[in-house]
Amino acid sequence: MHPERTLILVKPDAIQRGLIGDIISRFEKKGLKIVGMKMMSLDEAVLREHYAHISDKPFFPGLSQFMMSSPVIAICIEGLDCVDAVRRITGITKAREAEAGSIRGDFAMSVSCNVVHASDSIENAAKEVPRFFKSDETYKYQKSEYEHVYAEEELEAMGG
Ligand code: UDP
Ligand code: MG
């Protein structure tokens, strides 16, 4: 049991389709804490870094154009083991095969336009959060619902 932070991007297709609220709401209702959130435009440099693992793929130029076609919403989320929890809520990359109930499974059909990005590992989350948020753009605060979201030993694992 570890307190973690992870990065979510609400992608341009979701912005265009009016899904911002629905997507953020999924994470909120799960009991996750939003500790940073902003609208921002991405440029080629940050996309090359963020998508370094696929920057040599033929679909990368198109993906880059898509990710720059409108602003995105960057969200930093905190919770117990939340990197994995957020990936489960997000669903698999190819949205038309993503599990019903996941965000991609419920809201998308495409392998590219799949409405949301979520960090895929603790290591990557630790790199991705500071890529999109300066240290004074994330916040520490008490969430009163935590006593109903977590059991006592889980709250202790998160540092009280
Ligand atoms: N992507 C794409 N075509 C592909 C595979 C991926 O356009 O064949 C895009 C898609 O938007 C995906 C992003 O590249 O979300 C990052 O790919 P990754 O394999 O990291 O998938 P994710 O972690 O987003 O599920
Ligand atoms: Mg990924």
CSV table of N, CA and C and ligand atoms in Angstrom, one decimal:
chain,number,residue,atom,x,y,z
A,1,MET,N,0.8,-1.2,0.0
A,1,MET,CA,0.0,0.0,0.0
A,1,MET,C,0.9,1.2,0.0
A,2,HIS,N,0.8,2.0,-1.1
A,2,HIS,CA,1.6,3.2,-1.2
A,2,HIS,C,0.8,4.4,-1.6
A,3,PRO,N,1.0,5.5,-1.0
A,3,PRO,CA,0.4,6.8,-1.5
A,3,PRO,C,1.2,7.1,-2.8
A,4,GLU,N,0.5,7.4,-3.9
A,4,GLU,CA,1.2,7.7,-5.1
A,4,GLU,C,0.5,8.9,-5.8
A,5,ARG,N,1.2,9.5,-6.7
A,5,ARG,CA,0.6,10.5,-7.6
A,5,ARG,C,0.8,10.1,-9.0
A,6,THR,N,-0.2,10.4,-9.9
A,6,THR,CA,-0.1,10.0,-11.3
A,6,THR,C,-0.6,11.1,-12.2
A,7,LEU,N,-0.3,11.1,-13.5
A,7,LEU,CA,-0.7,12.1,-14.4
A,7,LEU,C,-1.8,11.6,-15.3
A,8,ILE,N,-2.8,12.5,-15.5
A,8,ILE,CA,-3.9,12.2,-16.5
A,8,ILE,C,-3.9,13.4,-17.4
A,9,LEU,N,-4.1,13.1,-18.7
A,9,LEU,CA,-4.3,14.2,-19.7
A,9,LEU,C,-5.7,13.9,-20.3
A,10,VAL,N,-6.6,14.9,-20.3
A,10,VAL,CA,-7.8,14.8,-21.0
A,10,VAL,C,-7.5,15.3,-22.4
A,11,LYS,N,-7.6,14.4,-23.4
A,11,LYS,CA,-7.0,14.7,-24.7
A,11,LYS,C,-8.0,15.5,-25.6
A,12,PRO,N,-7.5,16.1,-26.7
A,12,PRO,CA,-8.3,17.0,-27.5
A,12,PRO,C,-9.6,16.4,-28.0
A,13,ASP,N,-9.7,15.1,-28.3
A,13,ASP,CA,-11.0,14.6,-28.7
A,13,ASP,C,-12.1,14.7,-27.6
A,14,ALA,N,-11.6,14.6,-26.4
A,14,ALA,CA,-12.6,14.7,-25.3
A,14,ALA,C,-13.0,16.2,-25.1
A,15,ILE,N,-12.0,17.1,-25.3
A,15,ILE,CA,-12.3,18.5,-25.2
A,15,ILE,C,-13.4,18.9,-26.2
A,16,GLN,N,-13.2,18.4,-27.5
A,16,GLN,CA,-14.1,18.7,-28.6
A,16,GLN,C,-15.5,18.1,-28.3
A,17,ARG,N,-15.5,16.9,-27.8
A,17,ARG,CA,-16.7,16.2,-27.6
A,17,ARG,C,-17.5,16.5,-26.3
A,18,GLY,N,-17.0,17.4,-25.6
A,18,GLY,CA,-17.7,17.8,-24.3
A,18,GLY,C,-17.7,16.8,-23.2
A,19,LEU,N,-16.6,16.0,-23.1
A,19,LEU,CA,-16.5,15.0,-22.2
A,19,LEU,C,-15.6,15.3,-20.9
A,20,ILE,N,-15.2,16.5,-20.8
A,20,ILE,CA,-14.3,16.9,-19.7
A,20,ILE,C,-14.9,16.5,-18.4
A,21,GLY,N,-16.1,17.0,-18.2
A,21,GLY,CA,-16.8,16.8,-16.9
A,21,GLY,C,-17.0,15.3,-16.6
A,22,ASP,N,-17.4,14.5,-17.6
A,22,ASP,CA,-17.7,13.1,-17.4
A,22,ASP,C,-16.4,12.4,-17.0
A,23,ILE,N,-15.3,12.8,-17.7
A,23,ILE,CA,-14.0,12.1,-17.4
A,23,ILE,C,-13.5,12.4,-16.0
A,24,ILE,N,-13.5,13.7,-15.7
A,24,ILE,CA,-13.0,14.1,-14.3
A,24,ILE,C,-13.9,13.5,-13.2
A,25,SER,N,-15.2,13.4,-13.5
A,25,SER,CA,-16.1,12.9,-12.6
A,25,SER,C,-15.8,11.4,-12.2
A,26,ARG,N,-15.4,10.6,-13.2
A,26,ARG,CA,-15.1,9.2,-13.0
A,26,ARG,C,-14.0,9.1,-11.9
A,27,PHE,N,-13.0,9.9,-12.0
A,27,PHE,CA,-11.9,9.9,-11.1
A,27,PHE,C,-12.3,10.4,-9.7
A,28,GLU,N,-13.1,11.4,-9.7
A,28,GLU,CA,-13.6,12.0,-8.4
A,28,GLU,C,-14.4,10.9,-7.7
A,29,LYS,N,-15.4,10.3,-8.4
A,29,LYS,CA,-16.3,9.4,-7.8
A,29,LYS,C,-15.6,8.1,-7.3
A,30,LYS,N,-14.4,7.8,-7.8
A,30,LYS,CA,-13.7,6.6,-7.4
A,30,LYS,C,-13.1,6.9,-6.0
A,31,GLY,N,-13.0,8.2,-5.6
A,31,GLY,CA,-12.4,8.5,-4.3
A,31,GLY,C,-11.0,9.0,-4.4
A,32,LEU,N,-10.6,9.3,-5.6
A,32,LEU,CA,-9.2,9.8,-5.8
A,32,LEU,C,-9.2,11.3,-5.5
A,33,LYS,N,-8.1,11.8,-5.1
A,33,LYS,CA,-7.9,13.2,-4.8
A,33,LYS,C,-7.2,14.0,-6.0
A,34,ILE,N,-7.9,15.0,-6.5
A,34,ILE,CA,-7.3,15.9,-7.5
A,34,ILE,C,-6.3,16.8,-6.8
A,35,VAL,N,-5.0,16.8,-7.1
A,35,VAL,CA,-4.1,17.7,-6.4
A,35,VAL,C,-3.5,18.7,-7.3
A,36,GLY,N,-3.9,18.6,-8.6
A,36,GLY,CA,-3.4,19.6,-9.6
A,36,GLY,C,-4.3,19.5,-10.8
A,37,MET,N,-4.6,20.7,-11.4
A,37,MET,CA,-5.4,20.6,-12.7
A,37,MET,C,-5.3,21.9,-13.4
A,38,LYS,N,-5.0,21.8,-14.7
A,38,LYS,CA,-4.9,23.0,-15.6
A,38,LYS,C,-5.2,22.7,-17.0
A,39,MET,N,-5.7,23.7,-17.8
A,39,MET,CA,-5.7,23.6,-19.2
A,39,MET,C,-4.4,24.1,-19.8
A,40,MET,N,-3.9,23.4,-20.8
A,40,MET,CA,-2.6,23.9,-21.4
A,40,MET,C,-2.5,23.4,-22.8
A,41,SER,N,-1.7,24.1,-23.6
A,41,SER,CA,-1.4,23.7,-25.0
A,41,SER,C,-0.1,22.9,-24.9
A,42,LEU,N,0.0,21.8,-25.7
A,42,LEU,CA,1.2,21.1,-25.8
A,42,LEU,C,2.0,21.5,-27.0
A,43,ASP,N,3.3,21.4,-27.0
A,43,ASP,CA,4.1,21.6,-28.2
A,43,ASP,C,4.9,20.4,-28.6
A,44,GLU,N,5.6,20.5,-29.7
A,44,GLU,CA,6.3,19.3,-30.2
A,44,GLU,C,7.3,18.7,-29.3
A,45,ALA,N,8.0,19.7,-28.6
A,45,ALA,CA,9.1,19.2,-27.7
A,45,ALA,C,8.6,18.4,-26.5
A,46,VAL,N,7.5,18.8,-25.9
A,46,VAL,CA,7.0,18.1,-24.8
A,46,VAL,C,6.4,16.7,-25.3
A,47,LEU,N,5.8,16.8,-26.5
A,47,LEU,CA,5.2,15.5,-27.0
A,47,LEU,C,6.3,14.5,-27.4
A,48,ARG,N,7.4,15.0,-27.9
A,48,ARG,CA,8.5,14.1,-28.2
A,48,ARG,C,9.0,13.4,-26.9
A,49,GLU,N,9.1,14.2,-25.9
A,49,GLU,CA,9.5,13.6,-24.6
A,49,GLU,C,8.5,12.7,-24.0
A,50,HIS,N,7.2,13.2,-24.0
A,50,HIS,CA,6.2,12.4,-23.4
A,50,HIS,C,5.9,11.1,-24.1
A,51,TYR,N,6.0,11.1,-25.4
A,51,TYR,CA,5.8,9.9,-26.2
A,51,TYR,C,7.1,9.4,-26.8
A,52,ALA,N,8.2,9.5,-26.1
A,52,ALA,CA,9.5,9.0,-26.5
A,52,ALA,C,9.5,7.5,-26.9
A,53,HIS,N,8.7,6.8,-26.2
A,53,HIS,CA,8.6,5.3,-26.4
A,53,HIS,C,8.0,4.9,-27.7
A,54,ILE,N,7.3,5.9,-28.4
A,54,ILE,CA,6.6,5.6,-29.6
A,54,ILE,C,7.0,6.7,-30.7
A,55,SER,N,8.0,7.5,-30.4
A,55,SER,CA,8.3,8.6,-31.4
A,55,SER,C,8.9,8.1,-32.7
A,56,ASP,N,9.3,6.9,-32.8
A,56,ASP,CA,9.8,6.4,-34.1
A,56,ASP,C,8.7,5.6,-34.8
A,57,LYS,N,7.5,5.6,-34.3
A,57,LYS,CA,6.4,4.9,-35.0
A,57,LYS,C,5.8,5.7,-36.1
A,58,PRO,N,5.3,5.1,-37.2
A,58,PRO,CA,4.7,5.8,-38.3
A,58,PRO,C,3.5,6.7,-37.9
A,59,PHE,N,2.8,6.3,-36.8
A,59,PHE,CA,1.6,7.1,-36.4
A,59,PHE,C,2.0,8.3,-35.5
A,60,PHE,N,3.3,8.5,-35.2
A,60,PHE,CA,3.7,9.5,-34.2
A,60,PHE,C,3.4,10.9,-34.8
A,61,PRO,N,3.7,11.3,-36.0
A,61,PRO,CA,3.4,12.7,-36.5
A,61,PRO,C,1.9,13.0,-36.4
A,62,GLY,N,1.1,12.0,-36.8
A,62,GLY,CA,-0.4,12.2,-36.7
A,62,GLY,C,-0.8,12.4,-35.2
A,63,LEU,N,-0.3,11.6,-34.4
A,63,LEU,CA,-0.6,11.6,-32.9
A,63,LEU,C,-0.2,13.0,-32.4
A,64,SER,N,1.0,13.5,-32.8
A,64,SER,CA,1.5,14.8,-32.3
A,64,SER,C,0.5,15.9,-32.8
A,65,GLN,N,0.1,15.9,-34.1
A,65,GLN,CA,-0.9,16.9,-34.6
A,65,GLN,C,-2.2,16.8,-33.8
A,66,PHE,N,-2.6,15.6,-33.5
A,66,PHE,CA,-3.9,15.4,-32.8
A,66,PHE,C,-3.7,16.0,-31.4
A,67,MET,N,-2.6,15.8,-30.7
A,67,MET,CA,-2.4,16.2,-29.3
A,67,MET,C,-2.2,17.8,-29.2
A,68,MET,N,-1.9,18.4,-30.4
A,68,MET,CA,-1.8,19.8,-30.5
A,68,MET,C,-3.0,20.5,-31.1
A,69,SER,N,-4.0,19.7,-31.4
A,69,SER,CA,-5.2,20.3,-32.2
A,69,SER,C,-6.1,21.1,-31.3
A,70,SER,N,-5.9,21.0,-30.0
A,70,SER,CA,-6.6,21.9,-29.0
A,70,SER,C,-5.9,21.8,-27.7
A,71,PRO,N,-6.2,22.6,-26.7
A,71,PRO,CA,-5.6,22.4,-25.4
A,71,PRO,C,-6.0,21.1,-24.8
A,72,VAL,N,-5.3,20.7,-23.8
A,72,VAL,CA,-5.6,19.5,-23.1
A,72,VAL,C,-5.9,19.9,-21.6
A,73,ILE,N,-6.5,19.0,-20.8
A,73,ILE,CA,-6.5,19.3,-19.4
A,73,ILE,C,-5.6,18.3,-18.7
A,74,ALA,N,-4.6,18.9,-18.0
A,74,ALA,CA,-3.7,18.1,-17.2
A,74,ALA,C,-4.2,18.0,-15.8
A,75,ILE,N,-4.2,16.7,-15.3
A,75,ILE,CA,-4.7,16.5,-13.9
A,75,ILE,C,-3.6,15.7,-13.2
A,76,CYS,N,-3.3,16.1,-12.0
A,76,CYS,CA,-2.5,15.3,-11.1
A,76,CYS,C,-3.4,14.7,-10.0
A,77,ILE,N,-3.3,13.4,-9.9
A,77,ILE,CA,-4.2,12.7,-9.0
A,77,ILE,C,-3.4,11.9,-7.9
A,78,GLU,N,-3.9,11.9,-6.7
A,78,GLU,CA,-3.2,11.3,-5.6
A,78,GLU,C,-4.2,10.2,-5.0
A,79,GLY,N,-3.6,9.1,-4.5
A,79,GLY,CA,-4.4,8.1,-3.8
A,79,GLY,C,-3.5,6.9,-3.6
A,80,LEU,N,-4.1,5.9,-2.8
A,80,LEU,CA,-3.3,4.7,-2.5
A,80,LEU,C,-3.2,3.8,-3.7
A,81,ASP,N,-2.0,3.5,-4.1
A,81,ASP,CA,-1.7,2.7,-5.3
A,81,ASP,C,-2.5,3.2,-6.5
A,82,CYS,N,-2.5,4.5,-6.6
A,82,CYS,CA,-3.4,5.1,-7.6
A,82,CYS,C,-2.9,5.0,-9.1
A,83,VAL,N,-1.6,4.8,-9.3
A,83,VAL,CA,-1.2,4.6,-10.7
A,83,VAL,C,-1.9,3.5,-11.3
A,84,ASP,N,-1.9,2.3,-10.7
A,84,ASP,CA,-2.6,1.2,-11.2
A,84,ASP,C,-4.2,1.4,-11.2
A,85,ALA,N,-4.7,2.0,-10.2
A,85,ALA,CA,-6.1,2.2,-10.1
A,85,ALA,C,-6.6,3.1,-11.3
A,86,VAL,N,-5.8,4.1,-11.6
A,86,VAL,CA,-6.2,5.1,-12.6
A,86,VAL,C,-6.1,4.4,-14.0
A,87,ARG,N,-5.1,3.5,-14.2
A,87,ARG,CA,-5.0,2.8,-15.5
A,87,ARG,C,-6.2,1.9,-15.7
A,88,ARG,N,-6.6,1.2,-14.6
A,88,ARG,CA,-7.8,0.4,-14.7
A,88,ARG,C,-9.0,1.2,-15.1
A,89,ILE,N,-9.2,2.3,-14.5
A,89,ILE,CA,-10.4,3.2,-14.9
A,89,ILE,C,-10.2,3.7,-16.3
A,90,THR,N,-9.0,3.9,-16.8
A,90,THR,CA,-8.8,4.4,-18.1
A,90,THR,C,-9.1,3.3,-19.2
A,91,GLY,N,-8.7,2.1,-19.0
A,91,GLY,CA,-8.9,1.1,-20.0
A,91,GLY,C,-7.8,1.0,-21.0
A,92,ILE,N,-7.8,-0.1,-21.8
A,92,ILE,CA,-6.7,-0.3,-22.7
A,92,ILE,C,-6.6,0.7,-23.9
A,93,THR,N,-5.5,0.7,-24.5
A,93,THR,CA,-5.2,1.8,-25.6
A,93,THR,C,-6.3,1.7,-26.7
A,94,LYS,N,-6.5,0.5,-27.2
A,94,LYS,CA,-7.5,0.4,-28.3
A,94,LYS,C,-8.9,0.5,-27.8
A,95,ALA,N,-9.4,1.7,-27.8
A,95,ALA,CA,-10.6,2.0,-27.1
A,95,ALA,C,-11.8,1.1,-27.4
A,96,ARG,N,-11.9,0.7,-28.7
A,96,ARG,CA,-13.1,-0.1,-29.1
A,96,ARG,C,-13.1,-1.5,-28.5
A,97,GLU,N,-11.9,-1.9,-28.0
A,97,GLU,CA,-11.9,-3.2,-27.3
A,97,GLU,C,-11.7,-3.0,-25.8
A,98,ALA,N,-11.7,-1.8,-25.3
A,98,ALA,CA,-11.5,-1.5,-23.9
A,98,ALA,C,-12.8,-2.0,-23.1
A,99,GLU,N,-12.5,-2.4,-21.9
A,99,GLU,CA,-13.6,-3.0,-21.1
A,99,GLU,C,-14.7,-1.9,-20.8
A,100,ALA,N,-16.0,-2.4,-21.0
A,100,ALA,CA,-17.1,-1.5,-20.6
A,100,ALA,C,-17.0,-1.1,-19.2
A,101,GLY,N,-17.3,0.1,-18.9
A,101,GLY,CA,-17.1,0.6,-17.5
A,101,GLY,C,-15.8,1.4,-17.4
A,102,SER,N,-14.8,1.2,-18.2
A,102,SER,CA,-13.7,2.0,-18.2
A,102,SER,C,-14.0,3.3,-19.0
A,103,ILE,N,-13.2,4.3,-18.9
A,103,ILE,CA,-13.4,5.6,-19.6
A,103,ILE,C,-13.3,5.3,-21.1
A,104,ARG,N,-12.2,4.7,-21.5
A,104,ARG,CA,-12.1,4.4,-23.0
A,104,ARG,C,-13.2,3.5,-23.5
A,105,GLY,N,-13.5,2.5,-22.7
A,105,GLY,CA,-14.5,1.5,-23.0
A,105,GLY,C,-15.9,2.2,-23.2
A,106,ASP,N,-16.2,3.2,-22.4
A,106,ASP,CA,-17.5,3.8,-22.5
A,106,ASP,C,-17.6,5.0,-23.4
A,107,PHE,N,-16.4,5.7,-23.7
A,107,PHE,CA,-16.5,7.0,-24.4
A,107,PHE,C,-15.7,7.0,-25.7
A,108,ALA,N,-15.0,5.9,-26.1
A,108,ALA,CA,-14.2,6.1,-27.3
A,108,ALA,C,-14.2,4.8,-28.2
A,109,MET,N,-13.8,5.0,-29.5
A,109,MET,CA,-13.8,3.9,-30.4
A,109,MET,C,-12.4,3.7,-31.1
A,110,SER,N,-11.5,4.7,-30.9
A,110,SER,CA,-10.3,4.8,-31.7
A,110,SER,C,-9.1,4.3,-30.8
A,111,VAL,N,-8.0,3.9,-31.5
A,111,VAL,CA,-6.7,3.6,-30.9
A,111,VAL,C,-5.9,4.9,-30.6
A,112,SER,N,-6.2,5.9,-31.4
A,112,SER,CA,-5.5,7.2,-31.3
A,112,SER,C,-6.3,8.2,-30.4
A,113,CYS,N,-7.5,8.4,-30.9
A,113,CYS,CA,-8.4,9.3,-30.2
A,113,CYS,C,-9.1,8.6,-29.1
A,114,ASN,N,-8.4,8.4,-28.0
A,114,ASN,CA,-8.9,7.5,-26.9
A,114,ASN,C,-9.1,8.3,-25.6
A,115,VAL,N,-9.4,9.6,-25.8
A,115,VAL,CA,-9.9,10.5,-24.8
A,115,VAL,C,-9.1,10.9,-23.5
A,116,VAL,N,-8.2,10.0,-23.2
A,116,VAL,CA,-7.4,10.2,-21.9
A,116,VAL,C,-6.1,9.6,-22.0
A,117,HIS,N,-5.1,10.2,-21.4
A,117,HIS,CA,-3.8,9.6,-21.1
A,117,HIS,C,-3.7,9.4,-19.6
A,118,ALA,N,-3.1,8.2,-19.2
A,118,ALA,CA,-2.8,8.0,-17.8
A,118,ALA,C,-1.4,7.3,-17.7
A,119,SER,N,-0.6,7.8,-16.8
A,119,SER,CA,0.7,7.2,-16.6
A,119,SER,C,0.6,5.7,-16.4
A,120,ASP,N,1.6,4.9,-17.0
A,120,ASP,CA,1.4,3.5,-17.0
A,120,ASP,C,2.3,2.7,-16.0
A,121,SER,N,3.1,3.5,-15.2
A,121,SER,CA,3.8,2.8,-14.1
A,121,SER,C,4.2,3.9,-13.1
A,122,ILE,N,4.6,3.4,-11.9
A,122,ILE,CA,5.1,4.3,-10.9
A,122,ILE,C,6.2,5.2,-11.4
A,123,GLU,N,7.2,4.5,-12.1
A,123,GLU,CA,8.4,5.2,-12.6
A,123,GLU,C,8.0,6.3,-13.5
A,124,ASN,N,7.1,6.0,-14.5
A,124,ASN,CA,6.7,7.0,-15.5
A,124,ASN,C,5.9,8.1,-14.8
A,125,ALA,N,5.0,7.7,-13.9
A,125,ALA,CA,4.2,8.7,-13.2
A,125,ALA,C,5.2,9.8,-12.5
A,126,ALA,N,6.2,9.3,-11.9
A,126,ALA,CA,7.2,10.2,-11.2
A,126,ALA,C,7.9,11.1,-12.2
A,127,LYS,N,8.0,10.7,-13.5
A,127,LYS,CA,8.6,11.6,-14.5
A,127,LYS,C,7.5,12.5,-15.1
A,128,GLU,N,6.3,12.0,-15.3
A,128,GLU,CA,5.3,12.7,-16.0
A,128,GLU,C,4.6,13.8,-15.2
A,129,VAL,N,4.5,13.6,-13.9
A,129,VAL,CA,3.9,14.7,-13.1
A,129,VAL,C,4.7,16.0,-13.2
A,130,PRO,N,6.0,15.9,-12.9
A,130,PRO,CA,6.8,17.2,-13.1
A,130,PRO,C,7.0,17.6,-14.5
A,131,ARG,N,6.7,16.8,-15.5
A,131,ARG,CA,6.8,17.2,-16.9
A,131,ARG,C,5.6,18.2,-17.2
A,132,PHE,N,4.5,18.1,-16.5
A,132,PHE,CA,3.4,18.9,-16.8
A,132,PHE,C,3.0,19.9,-15.6
A,133,PHE,N,3.6,19.6,-14.4
A,133,PHE,CA,3.2,20.5,-13.3
A,133,PHE,C,4.5,21.0,-12.6
A,134,LYS,N,4.6,22.3,-12.5
A,134,LYS,CA,5.7,22.9,-11.6
A,134,LYS,C,5.3,22.5,-10.2
A,135,SER,N,6.3,22.6,-9.3
A,135,SER,CA,6.1,22.1,-7.9
A,135,SER,C,5.0,23.0,-7.2
A,136,ASP,N,4.9,24.2,-7.5
A,136,ASP,CA,3.8,25.1,-6.9
A,136,ASP,C,2.5,25.0,-7.6
A,137,GLU,N,2.4,24.0,-8.6
A,137,GLU,CA,1.1,23.9,-9.2
A,137,GLU,C,0.3,22.6,-8.7
A,138,THR,N,1.0,21.9,-7.8
A,138,THR,CA,0.2,20.8,-7.1
A,138,THR,C,0.1,21.2,-5.7
A,139,TYR,N,-0.9,20.6,-5.0
A,139,TYR,CA,-1.4,21.1,-3.7
A,139,TYR,C,-1.5,19.9,-2.7
A,140,LYS,N,-1.2,20.2,-1.5
A,140,LYS,CA,-1.4,19.3,-0.4
A,140,LYS,C,-2.6,19.8,0.4
A,141,TYR,N,-3.6,19.0,0.6
A,141,TYR,CA,-4.8,19.4,1.4
A,141,TYR,C,-5.5,18.2,1.9
A,142,GLN,N,-6.2,18.4,3.0
A,142,GLN,CA,-7.0,17.3,3.6
A,142,GLN,C,-8.3,17.1,2.9
A,143,LYS,N,-8.7,15.9,2.6
A,143,LYS,CA,-10.0,15.7,2.0
A,143,LYS,C,-10.9,15.0,3.0
A,144,SER,N,-11.9,15.7,3.4
A,144,SER,CA,-12.7,15.2,4.5
A,144,SER,C,-13.4,13.8,4.2
A,145,GLU,N,-13.6,13.5,2.9
A,145,GLU,CA,-14.3,12.2,2.6
A,145,GLU,C,-13.3,11.1,2.8
A,146,TYR,N,-12.0,11.3,3.0
A,146,TYR,CA,-11.1,10.2,3.1
A,146,TYR,C,-11.5,9.2,4.2
A,147,GLU,N,-12.0,9.7,5.3
A,147,GLU,CA,-12.4,8.7,6.4
A,147,GLU,C,-13.5,7.8,5.9
A,148,HIS,N,-14.2,8.1,4.8
A,148,HIS,CA,-15.2,7.2,4.3
A,148,HIS,C,-14.7,6.4,3.1
A,149,VAL,N,-13.6,6.9,2.5
A,149,VAL,CA,-13.1,6.3,1.3
A,149,VAL,C,-12.1,5.1,1.7
A,150,TYR,N,-11.3,5.4,2.8
A,150,TYR,CA,-10.3,4.4,3.2
A,150,TYR,C,-10.5,3.9,4.6
A,151,ALA,N,-10.0,2.7,4.8
A,151,ALA,CA,-10.0,2.1,6.2
A,151,ALA,C,-8.8,2.8,7.0
A,152,GLU,N,-8.9,2.6,8.3
A,152,GLU,CA,-7.9,3.3,9.1
A,152,GLU,C,-6.4,2.9,8.8
A,153,GLU,N,-6.2,1.6,8.5
A,153,GLU,CA,-4.8,1.2,8.2
A,153,GLU,C,-4.4,1.7,6.9
A,154,GLU,N,-5.3,1.9,6.0
A,154,GLU,CA,-5.0,2.5,4.7
A,154,GLU,C,-4.6,4.0,4.8
A,155,LEU,N,-5.4,4.7,5.7
A,155,LEU,CA,-5.1,6.1,6.0
A,155,LEU,C,-3.7,6.2,6.6
A,156,GLU,N,-3.4,5.3,7.5
A,156,GLU,CA,-2.1,5.3,8.1
A,156,GLU,C,-1.0,5.1,7.1
A,157,ALA,N,-1.2,4.2,6.1
A,157,ALA,CA,-0.2,3.9,5.1
A,157,ALA,C,0.0,5.2,4.2
A,158,MET,N,-1.0,6.0,4.2
A,158,MET,CA,-0.9,7.2,3.4
A,158,MET,C,-0.3,8.4,4.2
A,159,GLY,N,0.1,8.1,5.4
A,159,GLY,CA,0.7,9.1,6.2
A,159,GLY,C,-0.3,10.0,7.0
A,160,GLY,N,-1.4,9.4,7.3
A,160,GLY,CA,-2.4,10.1,8.2
A,160,GLY,C,-3.4,11.0,7.4
B,1,UDP,N1,-1.4,5.5,-30.3
B,1,UDP,C1,-1.8,5.6,-31.6
B,1,UDP,N2,-1.7,4.5,-32.4
B,1,UDP,C2,-1.2,3.3,-31.9
B,1,UDP,C3,-0.8,3.2,-30.6
B,1,UDP,C4,-0.9,4.4,-29.8
B,1,UDP,O1,-2.2,6.6,-32.1
B,1,UDP,O2,-1.1,2.3,-32.7
B,1,UDP,C5,-1.5,6.7,-29.4
B,1,UDP,C6,-2.7,6.7,-28.5
B,1,UDP,O3,-3.3,8.0,-28.4
B,1,UDP,C7,-2.1,6.2,-27.2
B,1,UDP,C8,-0.8,7.0,-27.3
B,1,UDP,O4,-0.4,6.9,-28.6
B,1,UDP,O5,-2.9,6.6,-26.1
B,1,UDP,C9,0.3,6.4,-26.4
B,1,UDP,O6,0.5,5.1,-26.7
B,1,UDP,P1,0.7,4.0,-25.5
B,1,UDP,O7,1.1,2.7,-26.1
B,1,UDP,O8,1.6,4.6,-24.4
B,1,UDP,O9,-0.8,3.8,-24.9
B,1,UDP,P2,-1.5,4.3,-23.6
B,1,UDP,O10,-0.5,4.2,-22.5
B,1,UDP,O11,-2.0,5.7,-23.8
B,1,UDP,O12,-2.6,3.3,-23.4
B,2,MG,MG,1.4,5.0,-22.4
